[in-house]
Amino acid sequence: MSEPVALGRKTYACRSDRRGVSSGWLSGRNRQVPSGIGFSGRVSRPYRKRRPLPALVLVALLGAASLYVWFSVFAEADDINQEIACHPPASAPPGMEYTSVGHDALDDVTPIPPSKVPVQVLNAGELRGEAGITTAELRQFGFTQVATPANDPAYKNRTANCEGQIRFGDNGAAAARTLSLIDTCLELVNDGRKDATVDLAIGTQFTDVMPRDEAVEVLDQLSAWAKRSTRGNSELASNSQPDIDEDLLEAARPKSC
């Protein structure tokens, strides 16, 4: 116990603290600040988490836009396939089946020169002699292996209400790809034939062989490539297929009629 200290008229008793301070809560080491109160005495604002709603909305909008693009592509493909389909459908001969493969079925197939395409024109329309006229027009674009035209047995005693059909088998896919350049609205039909020949069946809506300018350029490039290859060009010998610009091919046969 400390001795009393006289200060004026009053006497005060002093008590020593073990840690050398008179009040523990005034010590800087032991000072405690209540939660939410800074050293300046101002109350700090509690942390507020940002809501993820705007980001989620943006992601949802981007996803919806992507789905819309994909659905538009599929809808466009379905529309053109319905537009070019022949009505009534062609009747396949016994032992053969006609399968419409879609407007873009041959887009990944490299075309061959028109002089290498063995083709026969079949008349499935109303005008007599139309197959012969079309045969002559094909020759003007380099199709030299053209057989004698005939009436279409798949439309015996009836007509095809459409531009026409290109009928082919797996071995004639490249030939059919070349022939498809003359008209963007021809229906592609795989009939399962084993050889590389193709048939061009023209319907009531077919007028003339009038390919697009880009298609004519592709046919000219293919014909020029074939002529160079027959001269024993070493560069062509190493390349078994002609090199045609993809953008030009796409422009030659757009996805619309």
Coordinates of C-alpha atoms in Angstrom, one line a residue:
M1 CA 0.0 0.0 0.0
S2 CA 1.5 3.4 -1.0
E3 CA 1.9 6.2 1.5
P4 CA -0.5 9.2 1.3
V5 CA 0.8 12.2 -0.5
A6 CA -0.3 15.6 0.7
L7 CA -1.4 18.1 -2.0
G8 CA -2.7 21.2 -0.5
R9 CA -5.6 20.5 1.8
K10 CA -6.5 17.1 0.3
T11 CA -4.7 13.9 0.5
Y12 CA -4.7 11.4 -2.4
A13 CA -3.6 7.9 -2.4
C14 CA -1.7 6.6 -5.5
R15 CA -1.8 3.0 -6.6
S16 CA 0.9 1.6 -8.8
D17 CA -0.2 -0.6 -11.7
R18 CA 1.9 -3.7 -12.4
R19 CA 2.4 -2.7 -16.0
G20 CA 3.3 0.9 -15.1
V21 CA 0.2 2.7 -16.3
S22 CA -2.7 4.1 -14.4
S23 CA -5.4 2.7 -16.7
G24 CA -5.0 -0.3 -19.0
W25 CA -7.5 0.8 -21.6
L26 CA -5.5 4.0 -22.3
S27 CA -2.4 2.0 -23.2
G28 CA -1.7 2.0 -27.0
R29 CA -0.9 -1.7 -26.9
N30 CA -4.2 -2.6 -25.1
R31 CA -6.4 0.0 -26.8
Q32 CA -9.4 -1.7 -28.4
V33 CA -11.5 0.0 -31.1
P34 CA -15.1 -1.0 -31.3
S35 CA -16.0 -2.7 -34.6
G36 CA -17.1 -0.2 -37.3
I37 CA -15.4 2.8 -35.6
G38 CA -12.1 4.2 -36.9
F39 CA -9.4 6.0 -35.0
S40 CA -10.9 9.4 -36.1
G41 CA -14.1 8.5 -34.4
R42 CA -16.0 8.2 -37.7
V43 CA -18.2 5.2 -38.2
S44 CA -16.9 3.3 -41.4
R45 CA -19.4 1.9 -43.9
P46 CA -19.8 -1.8 -44.0
Y47 CA -18.5 -3.7 -47.1
R48 CA -21.2 -4.1 -49.7
K49 CA -20.9 -7.0 -52.1
R50 CA -21.6 -6.2 -55.7
R51 CA -24.6 -7.9 -57.2
P52 CA -23.8 -10.3 -60.1
L53 CA -27.1 -9.5 -61.8
P54 CA -25.7 -7.3 -64.6
A55 CA -23.0 -9.8 -65.6
L56 CA -25.6 -12.6 -65.6
V57 CA -27.9 -10.6 -67.8
L58 CA -25.0 -9.9 -70.3
V59 CA -24.1 -13.7 -70.4
A60 CA -27.8 -14.5 -71.0
L61 CA -28.1 -12.0 -73.8
L62 CA -24.9 -13.3 -75.5
G63 CA -26.2 -16.9 -75.2
A64 CA -29.5 -15.9 -76.7
A65 CA -27.8 -14.2 -79.6
S66 CA -25.7 -17.2 -80.4
L67 CA -28.7 -19.5 -80.3
Y68 CA -30.6 -17.1 -82.6
V69 CA -27.7 -17.2 -85.1
W70 CA -27.6 -21.0 -85.1
F71 CA -31.4 -21.4 -85.4
S72 CA -31.3 -18.9 -88.3
V73 CA -28.7 -20.9 -90.2
F74 CA -30.7 -24.1 -89.7
A75 CA -34.0 -22.4 -90.7
E76 CA -32.4 -20.9 -93.8
A77 CA -31.1 -24.4 -94.8
D78 CA -34.5 -25.9 -94.3
D79 CA -36.1 -23.1 -96.3
I80 CA -33.9 -23.6 -99.4
N81 CA -34.2 -27.3 -99.3
Q82 CA -38.0 -27.0 -99.3
E83 CA -37.8 -24.4 -102.0
I84 CA -35.8 -26.5 -104.5
A85 CA -37.5 -29.8 -103.8
C86 CA -39.4 -31.3 -106.8
H87 CA -43.1 -31.9 -106.6
P88 CA -44.3 -34.5 -106.9
P89 CA -41.3 -36.5 -105.9
A90 CA -39.4 -38.5 -108.5
S91 CA -40.2 -42.2 -108.7
A92 CA -37.1 -44.3 -108.5
P93 CA -36.8 -47.4 -110.8
P94 CA -36.9 -50.8 -109.2
G95 CA -33.9 -51.6 -107.1
M96 CA -32.9 -47.9 -106.7
E97 CA -33.8 -45.3 -104.0
Y98 CA -33.7 -41.5 -104.4
T99 CA -32.4 -39.6 -101.4
S100 CA -32.4 -35.8 -101.3
V101 CA -29.2 -34.9 -99.6
G102 CA -29.6 -31.1 -99.1
H103 CA -28.4 -28.0 -100.9
D104 CA -25.0 -27.9 -99.2
A105 CA -24.2 -31.7 -99.2
L106 CA -21.4 -31.2 -101.7
D107 CA -19.9 -28.0 -100.4
D108 CA -16.8 -29.9 -99.1
V109 CA -16.2 -31.8 -102.4
T110 CA -13.6 -30.5 -104.8
P111 CA -15.1 -30.1 -108.3
I112 CA -13.5 -31.7 -111.3
P113 CA -13.1 -30.1 -114.8
P114 CA -16.4 -30.1 -116.8
S115 CA -14.7 -32.1 -119.5
K116 CA -14.4 -35.0 -117.0
V117 CA -18.1 -35.0 -116.1
P118 CA -20.1 -37.8 -117.8
V119 CA -23.7 -36.4 -117.8
Q120 CA -27.0 -37.0 -119.5
V121 CA -29.9 -34.5 -119.6
L122 CA -33.4 -35.9 -118.9
N123 CA -36.5 -34.0 -119.7
A124 CA -39.0 -33.9 -116.7
G125 CA -40.7 -30.8 -117.9
E126 CA -43.5 -29.9 -120.3
L127 CA -41.6 -28.5 -123.3
R128 CA -40.5 -31.0 -125.9
G129 CA -36.9 -30.7 -127.0
E130 CA -35.8 -28.9 -123.9
A131 CA -33.3 -31.7 -123.0
G132 CA -31.6 -31.3 -126.4
I133 CA -31.3 -27.5 -126.0
T134 CA -29.8 -27.9 -122.5
T135 CA -27.3 -30.5 -123.8
A136 CA -26.0 -28.1 -126.4
E137 CA -25.7 -25.3 -123.8
L138 CA -23.7 -27.6 -121.5
R139 CA -21.2 -28.2 -124.2
Q140 CA -20.6 -24.4 -124.5
F141 CA -19.4 -24.4 -120.8
G142 CA -17.0 -27.3 -121.3
F143 CA -19.1 -30.3 -120.6
T144 CA -17.9 -32.5 -123.5
Q145 CA -19.0 -35.9 -122.2
V146 CA -22.7 -35.4 -122.7
A147 CA -24.8 -38.4 -123.6
T148 CA -27.9 -38.3 -125.9
P149 CA -30.8 -36.5 -124.1
A150 CA -33.9 -38.4 -123.2
N151 CA -37.2 -38.2 -121.3
D152 CA -37.0 -38.7 -117.6
P153 CA -38.3 -42.2 -116.7
A154 CA -38.8 -41.0 -113.1
Y155 CA -41.5 -38.7 -114.3
K156 CA -43.2 -40.8 -116.9
N157 CA -46.6 -39.3 -117.9
R158 CA -46.1 -36.4 -115.4
T159 CA -43.9 -33.4 -114.9
A160 CA -41.6 -32.2 -112.1
N161 CA -42.5 -28.8 -110.6
C162 CA -39.1 -27.5 -109.9
E163 CA -35.8 -26.3 -111.5
G164 CA -34.6 -29.9 -111.7
Q165 CA -32.5 -32.5 -110.0
I166 CA -28.9 -33.7 -110.2
R167 CA -28.8 -37.5 -109.6
F168 CA -25.5 -39.2 -108.7
G169 CA -23.8 -41.8 -106.6
D170 CA -20.9 -41.6 -104.2
N171 CA -18.4 -42.1 -107.0
G172 CA -19.9 -39.3 -108.9
A173 CA -19.9 -36.7 -106.1
A174 CA -17.1 -34.6 -107.7
A175 CA -18.9 -34.6 -111.0
A176 CA -22.2 -33.6 -109.4
R177 CA -20.4 -30.8 -107.6
T178 CA -19.2 -29.4 -110.9
L179 CA -22.6 -29.8 -112.5
S180 CA -24.2 -28.0 -109.6
L181 CA -22.4 -24.8 -110.5
I182 CA -24.6 -24.2 -113.6
D183 CA -27.7 -23.6 -111.4
T184 CA -27.9 -22.9 -107.7
C185 CA -31.5 -24.2 -107.4
L186 CA -31.0 -27.8 -108.5
E187 CA -32.0 -30.5 -106.0
L188 CA -29.2 -32.9 -105.2
V189 CA -30.3 -36.5 -105.2
N190 CA -28.2 -39.5 -104.3
D191 CA -29.6 -42.6 -106.1
G192 CA -26.8 -45.0 -105.0
R193 CA -25.4 -45.7 -108.5
K194 CA -22.0 -47.3 -108.5
D195 CA -20.4 -45.4 -111.4
A196 CA -19.3 -41.8 -111.7
T197 CA -22.0 -40.7 -114.2
V198 CA -24.6 -38.0 -113.3
D199 CA -28.1 -37.2 -114.6
L200 CA -29.5 -33.7 -115.0
A201 CA -33.3 -33.9 -114.8
I202 CA -34.8 -30.5 -115.8
G203 CA -38.2 -29.6 -114.5
T204 CA -40.9 -27.1 -115.5
Q205 CA -39.1 -24.1 -113.8
F206 CA -35.9 -24.7 -115.7
T207 CA -35.2 -22.1 -118.4
D208 CA -31.6 -22.1 -119.6
V209 CA -28.1 -22.9 -118.5
M210 CA -27.2 -19.5 -117.0
P211 CA -24.5 -19.9 -114.3
R212 CA -23.4 -16.9 -112.2
D213 CA -20.3 -15.0 -113.2
E214 CA -18.4 -16.6 -110.4
A215 CA -19.5 -20.1 -111.5
V216 CA -18.3 -19.3 -115.1
E217 CA -14.9 -18.3 -113.7
V218 CA -14.7 -21.5 -111.7
L219 CA -15.5 -23.6 -114.8
D220 CA -12.9 -21.7 -116.8
Q221 CA -10.3 -22.3 -114.2
L222 CA -11.1 -26.0 -114.0
S223 CA -10.9 -26.3 -117.8
A224 CA -7.6 -24.4 -117.9
W225 CA -6.2 -26.7 -115.2
A226 CA -7.3 -29.8 -117.2
K227 CA -5.5 -28.5 -120.4
R228 CA -2.3 -27.9 -118.5
S229 CA -2.5 -31.3 -116.9
T230 CA -2.6 -33.0 -120.2
R231 CA 0.6 -31.4 -121.2
G232 CA 2.5 -33.2 -118.5
N233 CA 3.1 -30.3 -116.2
S234 CA 5.2 -31.5 -113.3
E235 CA 3.5 -29.2 -110.9
L236 CA 0.1 -30.4 -111.8
A237 CA 1.2 -34.0 -111.6
S238 CA 2.0 -33.5 -107.9
N239 CA -1.4 -32.0 -107.3
S240 CA -4.2 -34.5 -108.2
Q241 CA -6.9 -31.9 -107.6
P242 CA -7.3 -28.3 -109.0
D243 CA -6.8 -25.5 -106.5
I244 CA -9.9 -23.3 -106.6
D245 CA -10.3 -20.4 -104.2
E246 CA -12.9 -21.3 -101.5
D247 CA -14.5 -17.8 -101.5
L248 CA -14.9 -18.0 -105.2
L249 CA -16.6 -21.4 -104.9
E250 CA -18.9 -20.1 -102.2
A251 CA -19.9 -17.1 -104.4
A252 CA -20.4 -19.4 -107.4
R253 CA -23.1 -21.3 -105.6
P254 CA -24.7 -19.2 -102.8
K255 CA -27.1 -20.6 -100.2
S256 CA -30.1 -19.0 -101.8
C257 CA -32.1 -19.3 -105.0

